Coordinates of C-alpha atoms in Angstrom, one line a residue:
Chain J
X1 CA 106.6 91.2 107.4
X2 CA 110.3 91.3 107.6
X3 CA 111.7 92.1 111.0
X4 CA 112.8 95.8 110.5
X5 CA 116.1 95.3 112.3
X6 CA 116.9 92.4 110.0
X7 CA 115.6 94.2 106.9
X8 CA 118.2 96.9 107.4
X9 CA 120.9 94.3 106.7
X10 CA 119.2 92.9 103.7
X11 CA 119.1 93.9 100.0
X12 CA 117.3 92.5 97.0
X13 CA 119.9 91.2 94.6
X14 CA 120.2 88.6 91.9
X15 CA 121.4 85.2 93.2
X16 CA 124.6 85.4 91.0
X17 CA 125.5 88.8 92.5
X18 CA 125.1 87.5 96.1
X19 CA 127.5 84.6 95.2
X20 CA 130.0 86.8 93.4
X21 CA 129.9 89.2 96.4
X22 CA 130.5 86.3 98.8
X23 CA 133.4 85.0 96.6
X24 CA 134.9 88.5 96.8
X25 CA 134.6 88.7 100.6
X26 CA 136.4 85.4 100.9
X27 CA 139.5 87.2 99.6
X28 CA 140.5 84.9 96.7
X29 CA 144.0 85.4 95.2
X30 CA 143.2 83.9 91.8
X31 CA 139.9 83.7 89.9
X32 CA 139.7 82.1 86.6
X33 CA 136.6 82.7 84.4
X34 CA 135.0 81.3 81.4
X35 CA 131.4 82.3 80.8
X36 CA 128.7 79.7 80.3
X37 CA 124.9 80.1 81.0
X38 CA 123.6 80.2 83.7
X39 CA 126.8 80.8 85.5
X40 CA 127.9 83.8 83.5
X41 CA 126.6 86.6 85.8
X42 CA 128.8 85.3 88.7
X43 CA 132.1 85.8 86.8
X44 CA 130.8 89.0 85.2
X45 CA 130.1 90.5 88.6
X46 CA 133.5 89.3 89.9
X47 CA 135.1 90.9 86.8
X48 CA 133.3 94.2 87.7
X49 CA 134.6 94.0 91.3
X50 CA 138.1 93.5 89.9
X51 CA 137.8 96.4 87.6
X52 CA 136.5 98.6 90.5
X53 CA 139.6 97.5 92.5
X54 CA 137.4 95.8 95.1
X55 CA 139.4 92.5 95.3
X56 CA 142.9 93.3 96.6
X57 CA 145.8 90.9 96.0
X58 CA 143.9 89.0 93.4
X59 CA 144.5 88.0 89.8
X60 CA 141.5 87.5 87.5
X61 CA 142.3 85.3 84.5
X62 CA 140.2 85.2 81.4
X63 CA 140.8 81.7 80.0
X64 CA 139.8 80.1 76.7
X65 CA 137.9 77.1 78.0
X66 CA 136.8 75.5 81.2
X67 CA 139.6 73.0 81.0
X68 CA 142.0 76.0 81.2
X69 CA 139.9 77.5 84.0
X70 CA 140.5 74.6 86.3
X71 CA 144.1 74.1 85.1
X72 CA 145.0 77.7 85.9
X73 CA 143.6 77.2 89.4
X74 CA 145.5 74.0 89.9
X75 CA 148.8 75.9 89.4
X76 CA 147.7 78.8 91.5
X77 CA 146.5 76.6 94.4
X78 CA 149.7 74.6 94.4
X79 CA 151.7 77.7 95.1
X80 CA 149.4 78.6 98.0
X81 CA 146.8 80.9 96.4
X82 CA 143.1 80.8 97.5
X83 CA 141.3 80.1 94.3
X84 CA 137.8 80.4 92.9
X85 CA 135.9 79.7 89.7
X86 CA 132.3 79.0 88.6
X87 CA 130.9 76.9 85.9
X88 CA 128.1 74.6 84.9
X89 CA 127.0 71.8 82.6
X90 CA 129.2 71.1 79.6
X91 CA 131.8 73.4 81.2
X92 CA 132.0 71.2 84.2
X93 CA 132.1 68.1 82.0
X94 CA 135.1 69.6 80.2
X95 CA 136.8 70.0 83.5
X96 CA 136.2 66.4 84.5
X97 CA 139.7 65.1 83.8
X98 CA 141.3 67.9 85.8
X99 CA 138.9 67.5 88.7
X100 CA 140.6 64.3 89.5
X101 CA 144.0 66.0 89.3
X102 CA 142.8 68.7 91.8
X103 CA 141.6 66.2 94.4
X104 CA 144.5 63.9 93.9
X105 CA 146.9 66.7 94.4
X106 CA 144.9 67.7 97.5
X107 CA 144.3 71.3 96.3
X108 CA 141.4 73.0 98.0
X109 CA 140.1 74.8 94.9
X110 CA 136.5 76.1 95.4
X111 CA 133.9 76.5 92.6
X112 CA 130.3 77.4 92.5
X113 CA 128.4 75.2 90.1
X114 CA 125.2 76.7 88.7
X115 CA 123.7 73.3 88.1
X116 CA 122.4 72.8 84.6
X117 CA 121.4 69.8 82.4
X118 CA 123.9 68.3 79.9
X119 CA 123.5 67.7 76.2
X120 CA 122.4 66.1 74.0
X121 CA 119.8 67.3 73.4
X122 CA 120.9 70.9 73.9
X123 CA 119.3 72.2 77.0
X124 CA 120.3 75.2 79.1
X125 CA 117.9 74.7 82.0
X126 CA 118.5 73.3 85.5
X127 CA 119.0 69.8 86.8
X128 CA 121.8 68.2 88.7
X129 CA 123.2 65.8 86.1
X130 CA 126.4 67.9 85.6
X131 CA 127.5 67.8 89.3
X132 CA 126.3 64.3 89.9
X133 CA 128.5 63.2 87.0
X134 CA 131.5 64.5 89.1
X135 CA 130.4 62.4 92.0
X136 CA 133.5 60.2 92.1
X137 CA 136.1 62.9 91.4
X138 CA 137.0 63.4 95.1
X139 CA 135.4 66.9 95.4
X140 CA 133.3 68.0 98.4
X141 CA 129.8 68.7 97.1
X142 CA 127.4 70.8 99.1
X143 CA 123.9 71.5 97.6
X144 CA 122.1 74.7 98.6
X145 CA 118.4 75.6 98.9
X146 CA 118.3 79.3 98.4
X147 CA 120.4 82.3 97.5
X148 CA 121.3 83.1 101.1
X149 CA 122.7 79.6 101.5
X150 CA 124.5 79.8 98.2
X151 CA 126.3 82.9 99.5
X152 CA 126.8 81.7 103.0
X153 CA 128.2 78.3 102.0
X154 CA 131.2 79.7 100.2
X155 CA 133.2 80.8 103.3
X156 CA 132.1 77.6 105.0
X157 CA 133.4 75.4 102.2
X158 CA 136.7 77.3 102.1
X159 CA 137.1 76.7 105.8
X160 CA 136.4 73.0 105.4
X161 CA 138.5 72.4 102.3
X162 CA 141.5 74.3 103.5
X163 CA 141.7 72.5 106.8
X164 CA 145.1 70.9 106.8
X165 CA 143.6 67.6 107.9
X166 CA 141.3 67.7 104.8
X167 CA 142.8 69.5 101.9
X168 CA 140.1 68.6 99.3
X169 CA 138.6 70.7 96.6
X170 CA 134.9 71.6 96.9
X171 CA 131.9 72.7 94.9
X172 CA 128.9 74.6 96.0
X173 CA 126.0 73.4 93.9
X174 CA 123.2 75.9 93.3
X175 CA 120.3 75.4 90.9
X176 CA 121.0 77.2 87.7
X177 CA 118.5 79.9 86.8
X178 CA 116.2 79.0 89.7
X179 CA 118.8 80.4 92.2
X180 CA 121.3 82.1 89.9
X181 CA 118.8 84.4 88.2
X182 CA 116.3 85.0 91.0
X183 CA 116.1 88.3 92.9
X184 CA 115.3 87.9 96.5
X185 CA 116.3 89.7 99.8
X186 CA 119.6 88.5 101.2
X187 CA 122.2 89.6 103.7
X188 CA 125.4 90.2 101.8
X189 CA 128.4 88.8 103.7
X190 CA 130.2 91.4 105.9
X191 CA 133.9 91.6 105.4
X192 CA 134.8 92.0 109.0
X193 CA 132.7 89.0 110.2
X194 CA 134.0 86.8 107.3
X195 CA 137.6 87.7 108.1
X196 CA 137.0 86.6 111.7
X197 CA 135.3 83.4 110.5
X198 CA 137.6 82.4 107.7
X199 CA 141.4 82.5 108.4
X200 CA 143.9 83.0 105.6
X201 CA 144.9 79.9 103.5
X202 CA 148.0 78.4 105.1
X203 CA 148.8 75.1 103.4
X204 CA 151.5 73.0 104.8
X205 CA 152.9 72.1 101.4
X206 CA 153.3 74.4 98.5
X207 CA 155.3 74.5 95.3
X208 CA 158.3 76.6 96.1
X209 CA 161.6 76.7 94.1
X210 CA 163.5 77.3 97.4
X211 CA 162.0 74.2 98.9
X212 CA 161.3 71.9 96.0
X213 CA 158.5 69.3 96.3
X214 CA 156.5 67.3 93.7
X215 CA 152.7 67.4 93.3
X216 CA 150.7 64.8 91.5
X217 CA 153.8 62.8 90.4
X218 CA 154.1 59.2 89.4
X219 CA 152.7 56.6 91.8
X220 CA 153.2 53.0 90.9
X221 CA 151.1 50.2 92.2
X222 CA 153.1 50.0 95.4
X223 CA 151.9 53.5 96.5
X224 CA 148.9 54.5 94.4
X225 CA 146.4 52.7 96.6
X226 CA 147.5 54.7 99.7
X227 CA 146.9 58.0 97.9
X228 CA 143.3 56.9 97.3
X229 CA 143.0 55.7 100.9
X230 CA 144.2 59.1 102.3
X231 CA 141.7 60.9 100.1
X232 CA 138.9 58.8 101.5
X233 CA 140.2 59.4 105.0
X234 CA 140.1 63.2 104.3
X235 CA 136.5 62.9 103.2
X236 CA 135.6 61.1 106.4
X237 CA 137.3 63.9 108.4
X238 CA 135.3 66.4 106.5
X239 CA 132.0 64.9 107.9
X240 CA 132.3 66.3 111.4
X241 CA 134.1 69.4 110.0
X242 CA 131.1 70.3 107.8
X243 CA 128.8 70.1 110.9
X244 CA 131.2 72.1 113.1
X245 CA 131.8 74.8 110.5
X246 CA 128.0 75.2 110.0
X247 CA 127.6 75.7 113.7
X248 CA 130.5 78.1 113.9
X249 CA 129.0 80.1 111.0
X250 CA 125.8 80.3 112.9
X251 CA 127.6 81.7 116.0
X252 CA 129.3 84.4 113.9
X253 CA 126.6 85.3 111.4
X254 CA 123.4 84.1 113.1
X255 CA 122.3 81.9 110.1
X256 CA 122.1 78.1 109.9
X257 CA 121.2 76.2 106.8
X258 CA 121.9 72.7 108.0
X259 CA 125.2 70.9 108.5
X260 CA 125.5 67.6 106.6
X261 CA 121.7 67.4 106.6
X262 CA 118.8 69.5 107.8
X263 CA 115.3 68.4 108.9
X264 CA 112.0 70.1 108.5
X265 CA 109.0 68.8 110.5
X266 CA 111.1 65.6 110.8
X267 CA 110.8 64.5 114.5
X268 CA 107.4 62.7 114.3
X269 CA 107.3 62.3 110.5
X270 CA 105.8 59.1 109.2
X271 CA 106.6 60.0 105.6
X272 CA 109.8 61.8 104.7
X273 CA 110.6 63.5 101.5
X274 CA 114.3 63.7 100.8
X275 CA 116.1 65.9 98.3
X276 CA 118.8 68.4 97.6
X277 CA 118.7 72.0 96.3
X278 CA 116.0 74.5 95.7
X279 CA 113.2 72.0 95.2
X280 CA 113.2 71.7 99.0
X281 CA 111.5 75.1 99.3
X282 CA 108.6 73.9 97.2
X283 CA 108.5 70.6 99.1
X284 CA 108.3 72.5 102.5
X285 CA 105.3 74.6 101.3
X286 CA 103.5 71.4 100.3
X287 CA 104.4 69.7 103.6
X288 CA 102.9 72.7 105.5
X289 CA 99.6 72.0 103.8
X290 CA 99.7 68.4 104.9
X291 CA 100.7 69.3 108.4
X292 CA 97.7 71.7 108.6
X293 CA 95.5 68.7 107.9
X294 CA 97.3 66.8 110.7
X295 CA 99.3 64.5 108.4
X296 CA 102.8 63.7 109.6
X297 CA 105.0 64.5 106.6
X298 CA 108.6 65.7 107.0
X299 CA 111.4 66.8 104.9
X300 CA 115.1 65.7 105.0
X301 CA 117.5 68.0 103.2
X302 CA 120.8 66.5 102.2
X303 CA 123.2 69.3 102.1
X304 CA 126.4 67.3 101.8
X305 CA 126.4 64.8 99.0
X306 CA 130.1 64.3 99.1
X307 CA 131.1 63.2 101.7
X308 CA 127.8 61.3 102.1
X309 CA 126.5 61.4 105.6
X310 CA 125.4 57.8 106.0
X311 CA 125.0 57.8 109.7
X312 CA 123.0 61.0 109.9
X313 CA 120.7 60.0 107.1
X314 CA 120.1 56.6 108.7
X315 CA 119.3 58.2 112.0
X316 CA 117.0 60.8 110.4
X317 CA 114.8 58.3 108.6
X318 CA 114.9 55.3 110.9
X319 CA 111.4 55.9 112.4
X320 CA 109.6 56.8 109.2
X321 CA 107.0 54.5 107.6
X322 CA 108.2 55.4 104.1
X323 CA 110.8 57.6 102.5
X324 CA 110.6 59.1 99.0
X325 CA 113.8 60.5 97.4
X326 CA 113.6 63.2 94.7
X327 CA 116.6 63.3 92.3
X328 CA 117.2 65.9 89.6
X329 CA 119.5 63.4 87.9
X330 CA 119.5 59.8 86.6
X331 CA 122.0 57.1 86.3
X332 CA 120.8 55.8 83.0
X333 CA 120.8 52.0 83.1
X334 CA 119.7 51.8 86.8
X335 CA 116.6 54.0 86.5
X336 CA 117.7 55.7 89.7
X337 CA 118.9 59.1 90.8
X338 CA 122.1 59.3 92.8
X339 CA 120.6 60.3 96.1
X340 CA 118.1 57.4 95.9
X341 CA 120.9 54.9 95.4
X342 CA 122.9 56.3 98.3
X343 CA 119.9 56.3 100.6
X344 CA 119.0 52.7 99.9
X345 CA 122.7 51.7 100.1
X346 CA 123.3 53.2 103.6
X347 CA 120.3 51.2 105.0
X348 CA 121.4 47.8 103.8
X349 CA 123.9 46.8 106.4
X350 CA 121.8 48.1 109.2
X351 CA 118.8 47.3 111.3
X352 CA 116.8 50.2 109.8
X353 CA 114.1 48.8 107.6
X354 CA 112.2 51.6 105.9
X355 CA 110.7 51.3 102.4
X356 CA 112.4 53.8 100.1
X357 CA 110.9 54.9 96.8
X358 CA 112.3 57.4 94.4
X359 CA 111.5 59.8 91.6
X360 CA 113.8 61.4 89.1
X361 CA 112.4 64.9 88.6
X362 CA 112.9 68.2 86.8
X363 CA 115.1 66.9 84.0
X364 CA 116.3 69.7 81.7
X365 CA 114.5 72.3 83.8
X366 CA 111.0 70.8 83.7
X367 CA 109.2 72.9 86.3
X368 CA 108.3 71.1 89.5
X369 CA 104.9 72.2 90.7
X370 CA 103.5 71.9 94.2
X371 CA 100.8 69.7 92.7
X372 CA 103.4 67.2 91.5
X373 CA 105.0 67.1 95.0
X374 CA 101.6 66.4 96.5
X375 CA 101.2 63.5 94.0
X376 CA 104.5 62.1 95.1
X377 CA 103.4 62.2 98.7
X378 CA 100.1 60.5 97.9
X379 CA 102.0 57.7 96.2
X380 CA 104.4 57.4 99.1
X381 CA 101.4 57.1 101.5
X382 CA 100.5 53.9 99.6
X383 CA 104.1 52.6 100.1
X384 CA 103.9 53.3 103.8
X385 CA 100.7 51.3 104.0
X386 CA 101.8 48.3 101.9
X387 CA 105.4 48.4 103.1
X388 CA 106.4 47.6 99.5
X389 CA 108.7 50.1 98.0
X390 CA 108.3 50.9 94.4
X391 CA 111.6 51.5 92.6
X392 CA 112.3 54.8 90.9
X393 CA 110.0 56.5 88.4
X394 CA 110.1 59.6 86.3
X395 CA 107.9 62.4 87.6
X396 CA 105.5 64.2 85.2
X397 CA 106.4 62.0 82.2
X398 CA 104.5 63.1 79.1
X399 CA 103.3 59.7 77.9
X400 CA 101.8 61.3 74.8
X401 CA 105.3 62.3 73.5
X402 CA 106.8 58.8 73.7
Chain Y
X1 CA 101.2 85.5 99.1
X2 CA 100.4 87.4 95.9
X3 CA 101.7 86.3 92.5
X4 CA 102.3 88.5 89.6
X5 CA 103.0 87.5 86.0
X6 CA 104.4 90.1 83.5
X7 CA 104.0 89.5 79.8
X8 CA 106.1 91.4 77.3
X9 CA 108.4 91.0 74.4
X10 CA 112.2 90.4 74.6
X11 CA 113.7 93.9 75.1
X12 CA 110.8 95.5 76.8
X13 CA 112.2 95.1 80.2
X14 CA 109.8 92.6 81.7
X15 CA 112.5 91.1 83.9
X16 CA 113.6 94.5 85.1
X17 CA 109.9 95.3 85.9
X18 CA 109.6 92.1 87.9
X19 CA 112.9 92.9 89.7
X20 CA 111.8 96.5 90.5
X21 CA 108.5 95.2 91.8
X22 CA 110.3 92.8 94.2
X23 CA 112.6 95.6 95.4
X24 CA 109.6 97.9 96.0
X25 CA 107.7 95.2 97.9
X26 CA 110.8 94.7 100.0
X27 CA 110.9 98.5 100.6
X28 CA 107.4 98.0 102.0
X29 CA 108.7 95.4 104.4
X30 CA 107.5 92.4 102.6
X31 CA 109.4 89.3 101.4
X32 CA 109.7 89.1 97.6
X33 CA 111.0 87.0 94.8
X34 CA 111.4 87.9 91.1
X35 CA 112.6 85.7 88.3
X36 CA 112.2 85.3 84.5
X37 CA 110.6 82.5 82.6
X38 CA 114.1 81.1 81.7
X39 CA 114.5 80.6 78.0
X40 CA 116.6 81.5 75.0
X41 CA 115.0 85.0 74.6
X42 CA 115.3 87.0 71.5
X43 CA 114.3 90.6 71.0
X44 CA 110.7 90.9 70.1
X45 CA 109.7 87.3 71.1
X46 CA 107.0 86.9 73.8
X47 CA 108.6 86.6 77.3
X48 CA 107.3 86.3 80.8
X49 CA 108.6 87.4 84.2
X50 CA 107.3 86.7 87.6
X51 CA 107.2 88.3 91.1
X52 CA 105.9 86.9 94.4
X53 CA 105.2 89.1 97.3
X54 CA 104.4 87.8 100.8
X55 CA 104.4 88.6 104.5
X56 CA 106.3 85.4 105.1
X57 CA 109.6 84.1 103.6
X58 CA 109.0 82.7 100.1
X59 CA 110.2 79.2 99.6
X60 CA 108.1 78.2 96.5
X61 CA 110.4 77.8 93.4
X62 CA 107.9 76.8 90.7
X63 CA 106.8 79.2 88.0
X64 CA 103.5 81.1 88.4
X65 CA 100.4 79.4 87.0
X66 CA 97.5 81.0 88.9
X67 CA 98.5 84.6 89.3
X68 CA 96.6 87.2 91.3
X69 CA 97.7 89.9 88.8
X70 CA 98.9 90.0 85.2
X71 CA 100.6 92.9 83.5
X72 CA 100.7 93.0 79.7
X73 CA 103.2 95.4 78.2
X74 CA 102.2 95.1 74.6
X75 CA 98.6 94.5 73.5
X76 CA 99.7 92.8 70.3
X77 CA 100.6 89.8 72.6
X78 CA 96.8 89.2 73.1
X79 CA 96.7 87.8 69.6
X80 CA 99.1 85.0 70.4
X81 CA 99.4 84.6 74.1
X82 CA 96.7 83.6 76.6
X83 CA 97.5 86.3 79.1
X84 CA 94.5 85.4 81.2
X85 CA 95.7 81.8 81.7
X86 CA 95.1 80.7 85.2
X87 CA 94.4 84.1 86.7
X88 CA 92.3 84.1 89.9
X89 CA 88.7 85.1 89.5
X90 CA 89.2 88.1 91.8
X91 CA 92.4 89.0 90.0
X92 CA 93.3 92.0 87.9
X93 CA 94.8 92.1 84.4
X94 CA 96.4 95.4 83.4
X95 CA 97.0 95.9 79.7
X96 CA 98.9 98.7 78.0
X97 CA 96.6 99.8 75.2
X98 CA 94.5 102.7 74.0
X99 CA 91.5 100.5 73.9
X100 CA 88.8 100.0 76.6
X101 CA 88.9 96.9 78.7
X102 CA 85.6 95.7 77.2
X103 CA 86.9 95.9 73.6
X104 CA 89.8 93.6 74.4
X105 CA 87.2 90.8 74.9
X106 CA 89.4 88.7 77.2
X107 CA 87.9 85.4 78.3
X108 CA 88.2 85.8 82.0
X109 CA 86.3 86.5 85.2
X110 CA 89.1 88.7 86.4
X111 CA 88.9 92.4 86.2
X112 CA 90.5 93.9 83.1
X113 CA 92.0 97.4 83.3
X114 CA 93.7 99.3 80.6
X115 CA 96.2 102.2 80.6
X116 CA 97.9 104.0 77.7
X117 CA 101.3 103.5 79.2
X118 CA 103.0 104.2 75.8
X119 CA 101.5 107.7 75.7
X120 CA 102.7 108.3 79.3
X121 CA 106.1 107.0 78.5
X122 CA 106.4 109.2 75.3
X123 CA 105.0 112.3 77.1
X124 CA 107.2 112.1 80.2
X125 CA 110.2 109.8 79.5
X126 CA 110.4 110.5 75.8
X127 CA 110.9 106.9 74.7
X128 CA 108.3 104.1 74.3
X129 CA 109.6 102.0 77.3
X130 CA 106.6 101.2 79.4
X131 CA 107.8 98.7 82.0
X132 CA 108.2 101.1 84.8
X133 CA 105.1 103.1 83.8
X134 CA 103.0 99.9 84.2
X135 CA 104.4 99.4 87.7
X136 CA 102.8 102.8 88.6
X137 CA 99.5 101.5 87.1
X138 CA 100.0 98.3 89.1
X139 CA 100.3 100.2 92.4
X140 CA 97.3 102.3 91.6
X141 CA 95.1 99.3 90.5
X142 CA 96.0 96.8 93.2
X143 CA 97.2 98.7 96.3
X144 CA 99.6 95.9 96.8
X145 CA 102.6 98.2 97.1
X146 CA 103.2 101.9 97.8
X147 CA 103.8 103.9 94.7
X148 CA 106.6 105.7 96.6
X149 CA 108.4 102.4 97.0
X150 CA 108.3 101.8 93.3
X151 CA 109.6 105.3 92.7
X152 CA 112.3 104.7 95.3
X153 CA 113.3 101.5 93.6
X154 CA 113.5 103.1 90.1
X155 CA 115.6 106.1 91.4
X156 CA 118.0 103.7 93.1
X157 CA 118.3 101.6 89.9
X158 CA 118.6 104.6 87.5
X159 CA 120.1 107.5 89.5
X160 CA 119.7 111.0 88.1
X161 CA 117.5 112.3 85.3
X162 CA 116.4 108.9 83.9
X163 CA 115.2 107.8 87.3
X164 CA 113.4 111.1 87.9
X165 CA 111.6 111.0 84.6
X166 CA 110.5 107.4 85.3
X167 CA 109.4 108.3 88.8
X168 CA 107.2 111.0 87.3
X169 CA 105.8 108.7 84.7
X170 CA 105.0 106.1 87.4
X171 CA 103.1 108.8 89.3
X172 CA 101.1 109.7 86.2
X173 CA 100.1 106.1 85.5
X174 CA 99.2 105.6 89.1
X175 CA 96.8 108.5 89.0
X176 CA 95.5 107.6 85.5
X177 CA 94.4 104.1 86.4
X178 CA 92.8 105.4 89.6
X179 CA 90.8 107.9 87.6
X180 CA 92.4 110.8 89.5
X181 CA 93.9 112.3 86.4
X182 CA 93.4 112.2 82.6
X183 CA 95.8 112.3 79.7
X184 CA 96.6 115.9 78.7

């Protein structure tokens, strides 16, 4: 049963509502909106809040495409506004060009991405291909496990992104439909606590006619490389900041969802299942069944994919007998998901020698059942025994359709 | 954990029913989760929605394949949808129909119960919307949630006259399925 004292703070709402509410509580100055399933409810709820006068000192801009949505925010952020938008899938792909402008101009724009597959073929369901395709755009990427985390991560990512040492844009990635359309009990962010946690946006440099500066201007070969270096430095500074902000959030709100990573039954785990997003809940349920039988299986949640926490991941898996990585995306041509590639890569120049195997899962919203996770764990037990990692495979492939 | 699958047609409020069920379970102090079978729904097409209810936080994110309970809003679905699919042997299937459970000839070991929710809806609400009515029948048949919690959820969602009529219809269906009242 829910602790009655805690229940008083909770309410059953749709995931999109909890996120929209959280965005409102973060006091944005400019929101740009272009609807696309399954993100639509977030900007609809924000539109309602605006119409009801619940977001003071904010401009809500209906735009005619996602490219305009991000472009509008680039201008707004450059003059010192706290900005928010939400998108998914083809919409996020349409933003791709401007995502580089955002990070290159060091504008801490924040978006929620309700992760969805990309076409062709046309598919509106969940996977992570859309956000993973933005891997190299210089945006912070935090992946969340449930609705509470999707809501709680917004003030955290604003605080990280707007730090004057960091100044990078960020996306909170939540599984489309699975989290955006689920109703579950959550604590909606309190304005007073959030105001105490998240200070006003105070950038050192803004566009101001009285103090003219140039953003995103020409950089010839003699300076361009240094811009990229500084972006990378900012990402490295974000690593400890993400940890610190998660802990600070816990002190203020009493909830912790992990910093860069989070472990479940990890300390003595011989086999570790690694993944990002809502699939982790299903994995934890399956791991409980294994634990009840005395089998040492653990879960490593990767919350921050950009920056990628190499040291923390290495440390978390160093004593495992085998690691299996579940990716809701694929880099076609490598037969690997992005997290699998990163995990193997961070082990190479180290003394950690753990066999790592991978699966790409849930493409285009294919439901991931507990039985399939158990199958993955059984296969990984074989890897632990033989010490020979099998490269990545597709989970639940329907051979009869090929 | 108890798992509930609701079968309906696009426009019949299956998702709303699943949501109200999760709100009512929460009222009872339980953890709950409600979600649709995501798709490109059209009015009249078969749809499904799901609710999980548990004493512990719910982490499972897959769809529901082996439900404890099934609610069927429209008996014409029985011709095209296997509503009994995967149901637990000790589960309950509640069908909105004027027929008897036996005459439906469902291929299942689960208990089949019927209620004329359409008549209840027409008599009390005045329109043939049965999603909330069936939640009353669900409370009566399963005892998983308090009927008052469902009524509270519906009053909160639809304040005023509409909520009140629905609350009355919920009460009627609750008593009908428990055999405590008959149709007038």
